[in-house]
Short mmCIF file of C-alpha atoms in Angstrom, two decimals:
data_model
loop_
_atom_site.label_atom_id
_atom_site.label_comp_id
_atom_site.label_asym_id
_atom_site.label_seq_id
_atom_site.Cartn_x
_atom_site.Cartn_y
_atom_site.Cartn_z
CA ALA A 29 -3.73 -16.82 -4.80
CA VAL A 30 -2.88 -13.14 -5.57
CA LEU A 31 -4.12 -11.51 -9.00
CA VAL A 32 -2.86 -8.20 -9.92
CA ASP A 33 -5.89 -6.75 -12.08
CA PRO A 34 -5.97 -3.04 -11.67
CA ALA A 35 -9.15 -2.58 -13.48
CA ALA A 36 -10.70 -5.71 -11.91
CA ARG A 37 -11.66 -7.04 -15.30
CA SER A 38 -11.48 -10.73 -13.96
CA LEU A 39 -13.94 -10.38 -11.19
CA ALA A 40 -16.90 -11.39 -13.11
CA GLU A 41 -15.21 -14.45 -14.41
CA LEU A 42 -13.39 -15.48 -11.27
CA ARG A 43 -16.41 -14.67 -8.86
CA PRO A 44 -14.07 -14.66 -5.82
CA ALA A 45 -15.43 -15.52 -2.44
CA VAL A 46 -12.89 -12.83 -0.96
CA LEU A 47 -11.66 -9.53 -2.48
CA VAL A 48 -9.30 -7.41 -0.70
CA ASP A 49 -8.74 -3.83 -2.08
CA ALA A 50 -4.72 -3.50 -1.00
CA ILE A 51 -3.79 -0.53 -3.28
CA ILE A 52 -3.38 1.65 -0.05
CA ALA A 53 -4.30 4.66 -2.26
CA LYS A 54 -5.50 6.18 1.10
CA LYS A 55 -9.04 6.60 -0.66
CA ASN A 56 -11.58 4.40 -2.42
CA THR A 57 -10.83 4.34 -6.11
CA GLY A 58 -14.10 2.33 -6.90
CA LEU A 59 -14.45 -0.53 -4.73
CA THR A 60 -18.04 -1.67 -3.84
CA ILE A 61 -19.42 -3.89 -1.10
CA SER A 62 -21.09 -6.02 -3.86
CA GLU A 63 -18.20 -7.29 -5.47
CA ALA A 64 -17.58 -10.52 -3.66
CA PRO A 65 -19.37 -12.19 -0.80
CA LEU A 66 -16.69 -10.63 1.56
CA VAL A 67 -14.97 -7.35 0.66
CA LEU A 68 -12.06 -6.24 2.43
CA ALA A 69 -10.29 -2.87 2.20
CA ILE A 70 -6.83 -1.81 3.88
CA GLY A 71 -6.27 1.41 5.50
CA PRO A 72 -8.20 4.91 5.25
CA GLY A 73 -10.69 5.85 2.43
CA PHE A 74 -13.07 3.24 3.17
CA VAL A 75 -16.21 2.79 5.39
CA ALA A 76 -16.83 -0.60 6.54
CA GLY A 77 -20.78 -1.43 5.88
CA ALA A 78 -20.84 0.88 3.10
CA ASP A 79 -18.04 0.49 0.61
CA CYS A 80 -16.78 -2.94 1.92
CA HIS A 81 -17.64 -5.28 4.67
CA ALA A 82 -14.63 -4.70 6.91
CA VAL A 83 -11.56 -2.12 6.86
CA ILE A 84 -8.03 -3.32 8.24
CA GLU A 85 -6.45 -0.76 10.17
CA SER A 86 -2.97 -0.05 8.58
CA GLN A 87 -1.74 2.97 10.82
CA ARG A 88 1.22 1.84 13.08
CA GLY A 89 0.30 1.43 16.67
CA PRO A 90 -1.84 -0.18 18.90
CA THR A 91 -4.79 -0.59 16.49
CA LEU A 92 -2.49 -2.02 13.50
CA GLY A 93 -4.22 -4.84 11.92
CA GLN A 94 -7.39 -4.32 13.62
CA VAL A 95 -10.82 -5.48 11.81
CA ILE A 96 -13.15 -2.69 11.68
CA TRP A 97 -16.78 -3.98 10.80
CA GLN A 98 -18.26 -0.42 11.18
CA GLY A 99 -16.62 2.86 10.23
CA SER A 100 -13.16 3.78 8.91
CA ALA A 101 -9.72 3.52 9.54
CA ILE A 102 -7.68 6.26 10.92
CA PRO A 103 -7.29 9.00 8.56
CA ASP A 104 -3.97 9.38 6.68
CA SER A 105 -1.47 11.59 8.35
CA GLY A 106 0.67 11.98 5.22
CA VAL A 107 3.87 11.13 7.19
CA PRO A 108 5.18 7.52 7.26
CA GLY A 109 6.38 5.94 10.56
CA PRO A 110 9.84 6.93 11.38
CA VAL A 111 12.72 4.52 10.53
CA LEU A 112 16.05 5.22 12.64
CA GLY A 113 14.40 8.58 13.57
CA VAL A 114 13.83 9.66 9.80
CA ALA A 115 9.95 9.83 8.44
CA ALA A 116 8.74 12.19 5.90
CA GLU A 117 12.38 12.58 4.53
CA ARG A 118 12.69 8.91 3.17
CA LEU A 119 9.56 9.44 1.02
CA LEU A 120 10.38 10.00 -2.78
CA ARG A 121 7.60 12.07 -4.36
CA ALA A 122 6.85 12.63 -7.95
CA PRO A 123 8.16 16.12 -8.95
CA ALA A 124 5.46 16.81 -11.50
CA ALA A 125 2.34 15.24 -13.17
CA GLY A 126 3.10 12.78 -15.91
CA VAL A 127 4.64 9.47 -16.63
CA PHE A 128 7.18 8.36 -14.23
CA THR A 129 10.57 6.84 -15.02
CA PRO A 130 12.74 5.21 -12.27
CA LEU A 131 16.49 5.56 -12.32
CA VAL A 132 17.27 3.45 -9.58
CA SER A 133 15.73 0.02 -8.69
CA ILE A 134 14.78 -1.50 -5.31
CA GLY A 135 17.71 -2.73 -3.35
CA ASP A 136 19.96 0.09 -4.82
CA MET A 137 21.90 1.99 -2.41
CA VAL A 138 21.37 5.75 -2.96
CA GLU A 139 23.13 9.15 -1.69
CA LYS A 140 21.05 12.04 -0.55
CA GLY A 141 20.40 14.28 -3.29
CA GLN A 142 21.03 11.54 -6.01
CA PRO A 143 18.80 11.55 -8.95
CA VAL A 144 16.18 8.38 -8.37
CA GLY A 145 13.41 9.16 -10.74
CA ARG A 146 11.98 11.72 -13.19
CA VAL A 147 8.81 12.74 -14.83
CA GLY A 148 9.67 14.44 -18.12
CA ASP A 149 12.44 16.85 -17.59
CA MET A 150 11.87 17.13 -13.62
CA VAL A 151 14.06 14.91 -11.65
CA MET A 152 13.03 13.40 -8.40
CA ARG A 153 16.04 13.30 -5.78
CA ALA A 154 16.53 11.18 -2.54
CA GLY A 155 16.08 13.12 0.57
CA ILE A 156 18.38 10.90 2.31
CA SER A 157 20.94 8.23 1.82
CA GLY A 158 19.99 4.78 2.21
CA LEU A 159 18.54 1.60 0.75
CA VAL A 160 15.76 1.95 -2.12
CA ARG A 161 12.80 -0.05 -0.55
CA GLY A 162 10.05 1.10 -2.86
CA MET A 163 9.81 2.60 -6.38
CA LEU A 164 7.01 2.94 -8.90
CA ALA A 165 7.32 0.91 -12.29
CA PRO A 166 8.51 2.75 -15.35
CA GLY A 167 5.32 4.06 -17.22
CA VAL A 168 2.97 4.84 -14.37
CA ARG A 169 0.83 7.94 -14.67
CA VAL A 170 1.53 10.22 -11.24
CA THR A 171 0.36 13.60 -9.97
CA LYS A 172 2.82 16.09 -8.41
CA GLY A 173 3.77 15.00 -5.10
CA LEU A 174 2.51 11.31 -5.22
CA LYS A 175 4.45 8.86 -3.31
CA ALA A 176 6.55 7.22 -5.99
CA GLY A 177 9.04 5.35 -3.61
CA ASP A 178 10.86 5.42 -0.31
CA VAL A 179 14.38 5.12 1.02
CA ASP A 180 15.20 3.27 4.24
CA PRO A 181 18.35 4.69 6.30
CA ARG A 182 19.04 1.13 7.08
CA PRO A 183 21.79 -0.10 4.56
CA ASP A 184 20.65 -3.77 4.72
CA PRO A 185 19.59 -5.21 1.16
CA ALA A 186 17.92 -8.14 3.10
CA LEU A 187 15.13 -5.52 3.87
CA CYS A 188 13.90 -5.72 0.24
CA ARG A 189 13.38 -9.51 0.58
CA HIS A 190 11.42 -9.85 3.63
CA ILE A 191 7.83 -8.74 4.46
CA SER A 192 7.69 -6.11 7.10
CA ASP A 193 6.22 -6.60 10.54
CA LYS A 194 3.65 -4.21 9.34
CA ALA A 195 2.46 -6.05 6.36
CA LEU A 196 2.42 -9.05 8.52
CA VAL A 197 0.01 -7.65 11.14
CA ILE A 198 -2.30 -6.14 8.21
CA GLY A 199 -2.07 -9.66 6.63
CA GLN A 200 -3.17 -11.39 10.02
CA GLY A 201 -6.09 -8.72 10.17
CA ALA A 202 -7.38 -9.87 6.82
CA LEU A 203 -6.95 -13.42 7.62
CA SER A 204 -8.88 -12.73 11.01
CA ALA A 205 -11.83 -10.85 9.27
CA ILE A 206 -11.94 -14.05 6.73
CA ASN A 207 -12.55 -16.31 9.55
CA THR A 208 -14.71 -14.34 11.59
CA PHE A 209 -17.11 -13.20 8.62
CA LYS A 210 -20.69 -14.13 9.80
CA GLY A 211 -22.04 -13.37 6.33
CA TRP A 212 -20.72 -16.68 4.59
CA PRO A 213 -23.81 -18.84 2.94
CA HIS A 214 -23.38 -21.78 5.55
CA ASP A 215 -23.84 -19.29 8.47
#
């Protein structure tokens, strides 16, 4: 089961056997290793053995999905993996700090320069033409430059309905960590 609980208010009541921090904030936003018998964290910003039991590598490449029991994931490069040769230009970044309002939805086709979101009077525009694959929800508080969405240059709406190869490998890494964890009570 997956529960979206940004403040983790349900932890005390549910007492999960496994907690996975998949916020992908590129930093630890408050996770502690004591929150569950097995605490996993996805990507950079965490130290396995200190913040969590294991970190799952999220950087594309030969170590994607690797379970790290000691240490950290590869630091955030700030540049997404290229799609059809397009990398940083596909990101949609908040133009200012404040409350975000999307002007398009996931699955919409957009043109380069088209307004796709706003923060107050500041407009966020698409850097490329393509398919909106990610977009923050209305009302989310953002800082200037925060990734608020992304545009995929491939005009295939089916891309919005499938789990990416990257997400599948990261999920397999998390499952591997669960299956090999040596700290279970029966061990």
